[in-house]
CSV table of C-alpha atoms in Angstrom, one decimal:
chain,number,residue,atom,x,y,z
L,1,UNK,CA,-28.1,-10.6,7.8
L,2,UNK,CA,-24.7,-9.8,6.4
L,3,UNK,CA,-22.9,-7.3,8.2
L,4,UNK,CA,-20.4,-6.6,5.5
L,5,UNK,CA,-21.2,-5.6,2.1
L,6,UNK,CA,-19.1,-5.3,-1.0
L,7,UNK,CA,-19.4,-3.9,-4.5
L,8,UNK,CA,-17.3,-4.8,-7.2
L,9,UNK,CA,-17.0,-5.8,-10.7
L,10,UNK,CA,-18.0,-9.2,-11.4
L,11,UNK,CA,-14.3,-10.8,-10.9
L,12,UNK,CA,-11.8,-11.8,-8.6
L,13,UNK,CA,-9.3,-9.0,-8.6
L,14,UNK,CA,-8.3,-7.4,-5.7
L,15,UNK,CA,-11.0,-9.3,-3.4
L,16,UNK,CA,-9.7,-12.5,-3.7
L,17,UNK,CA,-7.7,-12.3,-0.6
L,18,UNK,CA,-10.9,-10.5,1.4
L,19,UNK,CA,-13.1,-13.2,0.5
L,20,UNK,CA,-10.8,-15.8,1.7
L,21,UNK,CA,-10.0,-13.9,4.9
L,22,UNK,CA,-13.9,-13.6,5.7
L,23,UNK,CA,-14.7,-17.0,4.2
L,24,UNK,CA,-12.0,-18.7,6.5
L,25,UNK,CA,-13.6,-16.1,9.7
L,26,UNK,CA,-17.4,-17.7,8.5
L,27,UNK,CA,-18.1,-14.2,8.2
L,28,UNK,CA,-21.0,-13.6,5.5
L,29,UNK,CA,-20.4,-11.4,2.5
L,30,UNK,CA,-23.1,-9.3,0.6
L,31,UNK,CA,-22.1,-8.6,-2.8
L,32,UNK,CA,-23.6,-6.2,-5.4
L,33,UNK,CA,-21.9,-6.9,-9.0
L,34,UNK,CA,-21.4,-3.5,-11.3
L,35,UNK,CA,-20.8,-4.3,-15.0
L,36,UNK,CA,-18.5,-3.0,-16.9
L,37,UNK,CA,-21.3,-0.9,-19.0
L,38,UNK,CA,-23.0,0.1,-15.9
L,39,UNK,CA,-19.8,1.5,-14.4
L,40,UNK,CA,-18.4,3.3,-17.9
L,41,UNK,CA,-22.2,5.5,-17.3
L,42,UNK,CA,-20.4,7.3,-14.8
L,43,UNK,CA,-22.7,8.0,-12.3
L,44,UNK,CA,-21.6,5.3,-10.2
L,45,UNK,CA,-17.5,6.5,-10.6
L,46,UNK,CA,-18.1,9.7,-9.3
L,47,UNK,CA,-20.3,8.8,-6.2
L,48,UNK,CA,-16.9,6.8,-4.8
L,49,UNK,CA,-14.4,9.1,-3.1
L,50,UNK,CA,-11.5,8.3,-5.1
L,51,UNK,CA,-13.3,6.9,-8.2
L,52,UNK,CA,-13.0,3.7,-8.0
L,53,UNK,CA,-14.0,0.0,-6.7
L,54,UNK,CA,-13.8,-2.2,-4.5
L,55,UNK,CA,-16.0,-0.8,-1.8
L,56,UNK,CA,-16.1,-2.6,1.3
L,57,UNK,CA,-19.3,-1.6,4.0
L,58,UNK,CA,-19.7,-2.3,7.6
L,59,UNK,CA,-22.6,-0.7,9.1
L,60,UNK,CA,-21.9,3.0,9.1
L,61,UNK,CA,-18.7,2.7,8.1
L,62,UNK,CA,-17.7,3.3,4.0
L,63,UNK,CA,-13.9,1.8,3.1
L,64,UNK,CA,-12.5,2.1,-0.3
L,65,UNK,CA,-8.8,0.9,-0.9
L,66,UNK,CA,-8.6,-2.9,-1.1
L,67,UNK,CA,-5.7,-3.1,1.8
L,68,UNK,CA,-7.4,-0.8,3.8
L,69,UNK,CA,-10.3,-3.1,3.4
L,70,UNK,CA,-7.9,-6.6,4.3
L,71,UNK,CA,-6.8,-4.5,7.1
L,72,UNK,CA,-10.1,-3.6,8.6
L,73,UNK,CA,-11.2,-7.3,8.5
L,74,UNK,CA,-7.8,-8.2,9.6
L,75,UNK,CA,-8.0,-6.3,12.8
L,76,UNK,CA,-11.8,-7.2,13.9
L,77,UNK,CA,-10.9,-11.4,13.2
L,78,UNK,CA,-7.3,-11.8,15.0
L,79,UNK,CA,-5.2,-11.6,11.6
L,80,UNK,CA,-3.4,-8.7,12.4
L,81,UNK,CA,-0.8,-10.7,14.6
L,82,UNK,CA,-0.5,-11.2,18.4
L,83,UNK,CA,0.9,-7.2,19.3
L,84,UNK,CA,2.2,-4.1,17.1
L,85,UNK,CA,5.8,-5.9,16.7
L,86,UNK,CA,3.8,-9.0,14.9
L,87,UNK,CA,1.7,-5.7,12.8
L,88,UNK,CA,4.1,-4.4,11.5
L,89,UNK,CA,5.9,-6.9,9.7
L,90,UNK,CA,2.4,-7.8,9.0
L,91,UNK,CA,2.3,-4.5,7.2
L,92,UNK,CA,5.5,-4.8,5.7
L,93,UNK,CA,4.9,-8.3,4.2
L,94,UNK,CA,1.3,-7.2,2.4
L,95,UNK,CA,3.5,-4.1,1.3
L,96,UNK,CA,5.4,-6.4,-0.5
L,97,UNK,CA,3.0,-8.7,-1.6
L,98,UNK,CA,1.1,-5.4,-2.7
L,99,UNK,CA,4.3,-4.4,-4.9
L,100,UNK,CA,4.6,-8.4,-7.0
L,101,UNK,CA,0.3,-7.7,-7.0
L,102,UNK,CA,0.8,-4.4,-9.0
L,103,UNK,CA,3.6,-6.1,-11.6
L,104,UNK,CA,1.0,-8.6,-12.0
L,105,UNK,CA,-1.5,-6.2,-12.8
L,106,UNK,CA,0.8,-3.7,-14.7
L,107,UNK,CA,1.4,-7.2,-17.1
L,108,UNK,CA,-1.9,-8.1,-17.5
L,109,UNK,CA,-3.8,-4.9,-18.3
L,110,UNK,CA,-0.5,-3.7,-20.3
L,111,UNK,CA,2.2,-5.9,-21.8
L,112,UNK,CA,0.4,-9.3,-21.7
L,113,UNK,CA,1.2,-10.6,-25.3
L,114,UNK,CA,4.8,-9.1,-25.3
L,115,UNK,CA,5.8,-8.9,-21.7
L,116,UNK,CA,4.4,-12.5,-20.7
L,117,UNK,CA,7.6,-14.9,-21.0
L,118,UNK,CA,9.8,-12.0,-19.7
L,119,UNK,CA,7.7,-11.6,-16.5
L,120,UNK,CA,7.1,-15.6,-15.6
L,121,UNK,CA,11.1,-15.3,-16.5
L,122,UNK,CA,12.0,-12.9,-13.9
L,123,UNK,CA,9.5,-13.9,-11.1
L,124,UNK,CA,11.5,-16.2,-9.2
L,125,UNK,CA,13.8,-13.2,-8.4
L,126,UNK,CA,10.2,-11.5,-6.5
L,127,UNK,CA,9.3,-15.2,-4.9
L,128,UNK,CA,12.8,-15.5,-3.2
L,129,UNK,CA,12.2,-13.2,-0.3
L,130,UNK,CA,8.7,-14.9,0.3
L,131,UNK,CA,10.8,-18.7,0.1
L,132,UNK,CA,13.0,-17.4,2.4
L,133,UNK,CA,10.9,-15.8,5.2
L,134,UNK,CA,8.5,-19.0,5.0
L,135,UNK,CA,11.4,-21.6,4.9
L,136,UNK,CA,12.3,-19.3,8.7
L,137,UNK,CA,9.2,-19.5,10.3
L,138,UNK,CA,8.4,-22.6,12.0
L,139,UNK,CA,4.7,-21.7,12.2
L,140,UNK,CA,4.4,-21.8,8.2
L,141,UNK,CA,3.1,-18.6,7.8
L,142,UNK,CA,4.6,-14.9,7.0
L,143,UNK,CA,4.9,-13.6,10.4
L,144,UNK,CA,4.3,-15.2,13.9
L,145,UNK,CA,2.3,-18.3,14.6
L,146,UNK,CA,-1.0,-17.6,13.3
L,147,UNK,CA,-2.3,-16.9,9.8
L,148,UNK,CA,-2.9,-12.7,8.8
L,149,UNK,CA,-4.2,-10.8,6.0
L,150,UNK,CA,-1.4,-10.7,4.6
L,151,UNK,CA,-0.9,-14.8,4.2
L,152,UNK,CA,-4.4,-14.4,2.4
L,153,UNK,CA,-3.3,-11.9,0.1
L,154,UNK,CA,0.2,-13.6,-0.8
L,155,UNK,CA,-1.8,-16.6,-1.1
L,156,UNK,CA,-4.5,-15.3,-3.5
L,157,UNK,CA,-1.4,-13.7,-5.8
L,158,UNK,CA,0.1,-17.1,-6.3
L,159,UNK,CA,-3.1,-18.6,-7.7
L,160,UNK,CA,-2.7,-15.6,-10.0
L,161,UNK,CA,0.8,-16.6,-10.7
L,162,UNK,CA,0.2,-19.9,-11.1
L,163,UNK,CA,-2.0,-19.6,-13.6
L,164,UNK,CA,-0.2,-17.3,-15.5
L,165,UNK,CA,3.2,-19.0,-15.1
L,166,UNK,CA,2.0,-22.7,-14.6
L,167,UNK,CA,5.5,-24.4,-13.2
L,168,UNK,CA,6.5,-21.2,-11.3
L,169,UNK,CA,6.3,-23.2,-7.4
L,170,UNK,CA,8.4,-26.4,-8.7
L,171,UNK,CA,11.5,-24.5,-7.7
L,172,UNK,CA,10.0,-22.9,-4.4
L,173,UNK,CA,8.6,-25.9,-1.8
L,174,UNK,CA,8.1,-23.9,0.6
L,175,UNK,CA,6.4,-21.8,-1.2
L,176,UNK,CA,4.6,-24.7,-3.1
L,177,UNK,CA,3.2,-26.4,0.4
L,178,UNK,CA,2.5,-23.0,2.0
L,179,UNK,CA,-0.4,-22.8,-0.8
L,180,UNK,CA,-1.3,-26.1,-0.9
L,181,UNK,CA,-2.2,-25.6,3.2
L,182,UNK,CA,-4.0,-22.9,3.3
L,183,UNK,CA,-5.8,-24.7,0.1
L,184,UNK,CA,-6.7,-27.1,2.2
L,185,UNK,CA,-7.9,-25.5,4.9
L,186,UNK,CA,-11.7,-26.7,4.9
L,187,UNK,CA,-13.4,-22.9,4.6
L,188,UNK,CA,-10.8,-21.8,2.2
L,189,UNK,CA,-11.2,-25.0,0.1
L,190,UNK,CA,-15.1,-24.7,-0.1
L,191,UNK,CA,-14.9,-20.8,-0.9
L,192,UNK,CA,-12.5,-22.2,-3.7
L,193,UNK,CA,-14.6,-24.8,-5.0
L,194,UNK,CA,-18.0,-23.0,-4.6
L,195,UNK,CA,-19.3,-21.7,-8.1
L,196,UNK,CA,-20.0,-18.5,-7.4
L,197,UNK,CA,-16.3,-18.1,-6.3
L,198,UNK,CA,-15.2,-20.4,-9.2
L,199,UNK,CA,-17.5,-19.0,-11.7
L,200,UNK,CA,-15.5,-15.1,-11.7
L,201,UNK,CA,-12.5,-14.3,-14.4
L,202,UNK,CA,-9.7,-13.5,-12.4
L,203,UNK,CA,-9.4,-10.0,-14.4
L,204,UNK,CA,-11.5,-7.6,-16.2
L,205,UNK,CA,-9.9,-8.0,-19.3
L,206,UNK,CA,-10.0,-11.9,-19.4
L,207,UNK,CA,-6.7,-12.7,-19.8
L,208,UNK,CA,-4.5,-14.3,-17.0
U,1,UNK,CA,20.6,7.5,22.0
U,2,UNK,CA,18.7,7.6,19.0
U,3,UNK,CA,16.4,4.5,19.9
U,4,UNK,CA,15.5,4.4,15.5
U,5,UNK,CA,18.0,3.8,12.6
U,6,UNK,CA,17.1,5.0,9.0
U,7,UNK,CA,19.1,3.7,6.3
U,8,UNK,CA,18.4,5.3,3.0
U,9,UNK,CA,19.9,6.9,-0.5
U,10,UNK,CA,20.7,10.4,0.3
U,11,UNK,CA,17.4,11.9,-0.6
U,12,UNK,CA,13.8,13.1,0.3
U,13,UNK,CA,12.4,10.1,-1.8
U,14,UNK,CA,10.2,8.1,0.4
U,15,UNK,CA,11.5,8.9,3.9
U,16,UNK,CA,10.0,12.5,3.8
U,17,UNK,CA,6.2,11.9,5.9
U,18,UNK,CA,8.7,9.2,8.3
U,19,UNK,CA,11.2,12.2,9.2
U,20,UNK,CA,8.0,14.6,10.0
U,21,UNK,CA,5.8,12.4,11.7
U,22,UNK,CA,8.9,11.8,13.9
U,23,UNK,CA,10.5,15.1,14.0
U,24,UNK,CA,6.7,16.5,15.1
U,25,UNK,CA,7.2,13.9,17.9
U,26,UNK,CA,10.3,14.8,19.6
U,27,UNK,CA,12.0,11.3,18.6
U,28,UNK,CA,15.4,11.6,17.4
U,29,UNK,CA,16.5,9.6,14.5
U,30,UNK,CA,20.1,8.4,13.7
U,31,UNK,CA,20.3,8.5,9.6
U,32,UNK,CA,22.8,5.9,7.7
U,33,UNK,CA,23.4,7.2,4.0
U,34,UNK,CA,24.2,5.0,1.5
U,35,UNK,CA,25.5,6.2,-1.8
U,36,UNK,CA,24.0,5.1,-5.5
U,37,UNK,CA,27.6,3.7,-5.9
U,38,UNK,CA,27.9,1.6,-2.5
U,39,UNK,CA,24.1,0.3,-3.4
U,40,UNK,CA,25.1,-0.8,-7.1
U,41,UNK,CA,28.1,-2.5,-5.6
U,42,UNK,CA,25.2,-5.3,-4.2
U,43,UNK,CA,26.4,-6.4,-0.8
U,44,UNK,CA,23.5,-4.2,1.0
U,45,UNK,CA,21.3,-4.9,-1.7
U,46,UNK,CA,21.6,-8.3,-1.2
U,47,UNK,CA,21.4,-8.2,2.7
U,48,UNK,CA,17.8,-5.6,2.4
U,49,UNK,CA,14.8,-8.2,2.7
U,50,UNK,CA,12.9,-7.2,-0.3
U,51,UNK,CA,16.2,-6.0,-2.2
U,52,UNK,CA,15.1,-2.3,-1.0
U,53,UNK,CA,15.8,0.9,0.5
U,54,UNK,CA,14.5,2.3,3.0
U,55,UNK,CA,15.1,0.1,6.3
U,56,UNK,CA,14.1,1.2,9.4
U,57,UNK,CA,15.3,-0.4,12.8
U,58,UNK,CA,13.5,0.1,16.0
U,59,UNK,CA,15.6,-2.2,18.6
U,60,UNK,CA,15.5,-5.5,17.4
U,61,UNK,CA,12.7,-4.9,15.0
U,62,UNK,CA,13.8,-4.6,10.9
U,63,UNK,CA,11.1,-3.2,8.9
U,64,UNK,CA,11.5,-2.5,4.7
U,65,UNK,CA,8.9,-0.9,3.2
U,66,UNK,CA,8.2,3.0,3.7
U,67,UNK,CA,4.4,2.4,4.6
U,68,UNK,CA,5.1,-0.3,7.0
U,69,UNK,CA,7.1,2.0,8.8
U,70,UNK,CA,4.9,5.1,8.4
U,71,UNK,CA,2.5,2.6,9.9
U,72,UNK,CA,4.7,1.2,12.9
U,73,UNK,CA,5.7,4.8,14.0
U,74,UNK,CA,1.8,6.2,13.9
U,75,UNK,CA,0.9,2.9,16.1
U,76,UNK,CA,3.5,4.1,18.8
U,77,UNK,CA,3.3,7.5,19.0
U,78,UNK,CA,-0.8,8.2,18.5
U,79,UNK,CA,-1.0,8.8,15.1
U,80,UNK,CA,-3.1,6.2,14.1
U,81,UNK,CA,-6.5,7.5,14.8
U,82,UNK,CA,-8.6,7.1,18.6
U,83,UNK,CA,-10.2,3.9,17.7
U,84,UNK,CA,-10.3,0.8,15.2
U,85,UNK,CA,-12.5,2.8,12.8
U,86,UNK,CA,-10.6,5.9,12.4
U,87,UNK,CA,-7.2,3.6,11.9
U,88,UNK,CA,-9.6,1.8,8.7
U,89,UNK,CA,-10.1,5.3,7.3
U,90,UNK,CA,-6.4,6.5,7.8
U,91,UNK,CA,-5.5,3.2,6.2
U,92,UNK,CA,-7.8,4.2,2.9
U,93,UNK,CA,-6.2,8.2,3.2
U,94,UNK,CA,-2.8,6.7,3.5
U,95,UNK,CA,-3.5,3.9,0.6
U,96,UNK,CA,-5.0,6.5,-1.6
U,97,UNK,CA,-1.5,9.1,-1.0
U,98,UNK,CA,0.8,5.9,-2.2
U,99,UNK,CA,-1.4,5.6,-5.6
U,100,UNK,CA,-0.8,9.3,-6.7
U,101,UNK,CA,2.8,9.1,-4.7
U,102,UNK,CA,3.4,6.1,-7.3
U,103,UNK,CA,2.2,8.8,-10.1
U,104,UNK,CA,4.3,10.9,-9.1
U,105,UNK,CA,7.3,8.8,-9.0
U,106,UNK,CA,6.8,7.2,-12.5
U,107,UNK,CA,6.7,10.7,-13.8
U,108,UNK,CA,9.4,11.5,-11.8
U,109,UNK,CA,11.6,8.4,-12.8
U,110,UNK,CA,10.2,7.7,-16.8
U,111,UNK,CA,8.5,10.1,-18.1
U,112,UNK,CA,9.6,13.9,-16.6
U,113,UNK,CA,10.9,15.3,-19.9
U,114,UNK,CA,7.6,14.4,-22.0
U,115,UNK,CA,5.1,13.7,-19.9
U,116,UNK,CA,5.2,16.9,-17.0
U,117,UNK,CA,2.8,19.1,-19.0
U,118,UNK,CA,0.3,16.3,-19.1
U,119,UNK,CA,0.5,15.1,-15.7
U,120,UNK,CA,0.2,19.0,-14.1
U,121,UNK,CA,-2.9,19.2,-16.5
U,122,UNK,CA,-4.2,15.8,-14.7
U,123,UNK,CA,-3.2,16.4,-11.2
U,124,UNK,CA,-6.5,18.8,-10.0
U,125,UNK,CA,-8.5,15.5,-10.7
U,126,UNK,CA,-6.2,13.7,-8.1
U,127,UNK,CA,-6.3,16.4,-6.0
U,128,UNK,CA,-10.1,16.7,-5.9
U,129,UNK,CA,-11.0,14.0,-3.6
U,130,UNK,CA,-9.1,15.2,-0.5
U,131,UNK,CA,-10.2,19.1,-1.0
U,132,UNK,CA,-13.5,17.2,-0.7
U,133,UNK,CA,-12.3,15.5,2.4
U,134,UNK,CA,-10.7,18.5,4.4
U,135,UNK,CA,-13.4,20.7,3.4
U,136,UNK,CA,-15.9,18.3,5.3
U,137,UNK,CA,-13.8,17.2,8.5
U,138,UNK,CA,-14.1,20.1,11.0
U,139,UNK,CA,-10.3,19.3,12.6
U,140,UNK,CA,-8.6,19.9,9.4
U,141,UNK,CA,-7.3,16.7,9.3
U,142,UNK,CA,-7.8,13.7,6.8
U,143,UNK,CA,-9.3,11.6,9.5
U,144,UNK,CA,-10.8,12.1,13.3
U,145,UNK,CA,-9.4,15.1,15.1
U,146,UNK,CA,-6.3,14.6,15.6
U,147,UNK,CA,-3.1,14.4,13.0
U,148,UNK,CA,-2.4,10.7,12.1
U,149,UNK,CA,0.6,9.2,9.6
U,150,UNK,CA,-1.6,9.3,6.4
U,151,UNK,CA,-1.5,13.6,6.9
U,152,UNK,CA,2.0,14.0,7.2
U,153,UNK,CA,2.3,11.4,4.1
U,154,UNK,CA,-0.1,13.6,1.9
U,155,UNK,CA,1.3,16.7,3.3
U,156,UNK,CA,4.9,15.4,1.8
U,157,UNK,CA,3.7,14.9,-1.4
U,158,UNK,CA,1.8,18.1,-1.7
U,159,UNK,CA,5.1,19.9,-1.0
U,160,UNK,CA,6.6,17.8,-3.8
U,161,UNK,CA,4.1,18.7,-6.1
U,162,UNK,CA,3.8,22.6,-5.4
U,163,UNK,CA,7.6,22.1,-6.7
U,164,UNK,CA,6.8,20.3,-9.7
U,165,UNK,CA,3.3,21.8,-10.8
U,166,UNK,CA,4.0,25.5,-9.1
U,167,UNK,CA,0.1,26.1,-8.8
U,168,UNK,CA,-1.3,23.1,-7.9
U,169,UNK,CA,-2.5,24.2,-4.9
U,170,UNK,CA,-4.5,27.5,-6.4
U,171,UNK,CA,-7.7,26.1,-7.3
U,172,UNK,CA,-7.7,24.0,-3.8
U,173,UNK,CA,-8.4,26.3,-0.9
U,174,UNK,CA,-8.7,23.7,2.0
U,175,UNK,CA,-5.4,21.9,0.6
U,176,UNK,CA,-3.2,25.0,0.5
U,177,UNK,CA,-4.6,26.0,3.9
U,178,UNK,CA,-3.6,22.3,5.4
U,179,UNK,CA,-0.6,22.7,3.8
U,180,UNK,CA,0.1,25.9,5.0
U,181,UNK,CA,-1.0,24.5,8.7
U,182,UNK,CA,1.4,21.1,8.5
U,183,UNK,CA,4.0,23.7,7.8
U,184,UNK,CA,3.1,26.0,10.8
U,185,UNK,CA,3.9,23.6,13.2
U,186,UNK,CA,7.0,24.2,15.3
U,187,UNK,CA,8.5,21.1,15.1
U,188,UNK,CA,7.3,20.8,11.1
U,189,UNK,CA,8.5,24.1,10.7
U,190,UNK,CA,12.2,23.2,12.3
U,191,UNK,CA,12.5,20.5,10.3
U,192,UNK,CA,11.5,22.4,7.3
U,193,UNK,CA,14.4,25.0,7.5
U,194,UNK,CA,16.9,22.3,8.8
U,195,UNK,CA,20.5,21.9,7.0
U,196,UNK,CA,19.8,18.3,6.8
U,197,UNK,CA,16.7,18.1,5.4
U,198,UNK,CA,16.8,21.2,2.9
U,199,UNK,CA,20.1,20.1,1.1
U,200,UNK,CA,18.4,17.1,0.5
U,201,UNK,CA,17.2,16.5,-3.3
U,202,UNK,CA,13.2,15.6,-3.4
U,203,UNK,CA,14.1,12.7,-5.8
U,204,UNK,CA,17.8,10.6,-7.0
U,205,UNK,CA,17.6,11.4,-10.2
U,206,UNK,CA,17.4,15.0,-9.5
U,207,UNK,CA,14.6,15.6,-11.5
U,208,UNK,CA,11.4,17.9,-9.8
């Protein structure tokens, strides 16, 4: 039986990252899909406290807020870092990887047909932190020795981005063999190549 | 000795929930200003992380990003919530502040001249789902019975918006009266009618 449940709209948007993190943890996932049309009725909306989706169950306990969600799991599966030094870089490394995830949106939703070129123009200037703090740590990932939410969620954003902006690693190797790793780590690889992950538009308005 | 560092533009801006939660805390905190001019010059832009103000030392530890910090200071002084749950929900409250804080800025920062009539008219909707959420937790707090980071965070913004949308708070019985509480408290209340503080401006461009 699946302890955790989600409901979301039939894509990848902001879940990617949580599947990965419980994928990678073998932790099962329940998930009820609300259309588009099923949603716009309303009823739904205004049963969620803040009106909106993802929302993430385990047992009693109700989470809306998709970091709040990666957090949650991040804390019960040991991807919250070793002690609160390691959390709280933690926190501010999904922070910023939250901040590059809302540009992307913000893009996609709203200036895809102009804004395109100018965004995959200017996104090396948002990847350089990430290059740098990855080229300094010896474990390979954001902070301390051990993979967090918050590698999950950087990593999920630069499928995104790679897809959007299709030669956007050549100029960052770090960055480039940071997602090929976690790519290839055997859980992660099979969530990525299982249809029912595969199958699911990255957005909600089919562009990316 | 002021064991944390606070370097920031001189303004309310995003630093406003950090200086409560640790002003109601009895931790001192040593504040380095840094002028719009000094930032444009670039050096300290270019030394910040993510490019970004604020940045917050604690000892050895660096940490951008005002929710990272929020989150670091609730962790060490028990404002976090009693137990793993609580922290998930104060994580959704705190989550759920930053999306209308982010309203509020964009109006603040793009729109303010054409778009402050609108936004007042919008705001009750916003402010709906945590009058639901007070009226129902018997402590008067967002989450748990105790205060945690994500109150002093909403509390913040609240004051910022009885500025902008002078009766915001009419219609919202369990928000004014949590306001009204936040305020109440001693050390709240000193930091409220501090020099310091007051002379501040809530936002750089001067716009409220």
């Amino acid at each position: 039986m699946a302890p955790y449940t989600l409901t979301y709209f039939p894509i990848k948007g902001r879940c990617g990252a949580l599947k990965m993190l419980l994928a990678d943890k073998e932790q099962q996932l329940k998930e009820n899909l609300v259309t588009r049309e099923e949603w716009m009725k309303g009823d739904k909306k205004a049963s969620y406290l803040f009106g909106q989706l993802p929302k993430f169950e385990d047992g009693d306990l109700v989470l809306y807020q998709s970091n709040a969600i990666l957090r949650h799991v991040g804390r019960k599966h040991g991807a919250y870092g070793k002690n609160d030094c390691e959390a709280s870089l933690i926190d501010m490394m999904n922070d910023a990887v939250e901040d590059l995830r809302q540009k992307y949106i913000k893009l996609i939703y709203q200036e895809y047909e102009t804004g395109k070129e100018a965004y995959c123009k200017d996104l090396p200037n948002h990847l350089k932190p990430f290059e740098c703090i990855l080229s300094k740590s010896k474990s390979g990932f954001l902070v301390g020795d051990q993979i967090s939410f918050a590698d999950y969620n950087l990593f999920d954003l630069m499928l995104n981005n790679k897809v959007l902006c299709s030669t956007l690693l050549d100029s960052f190797p770090t960055l480039k063999s940071y997602v090929d790793k976690i790519a290839a780590r055997p859980k992660i690889k099979a969530l990525l190549e299982c249809e029912s992950f595969k199958k699911l538009p990255i957005n909600g308005n089919g562009k990316q």
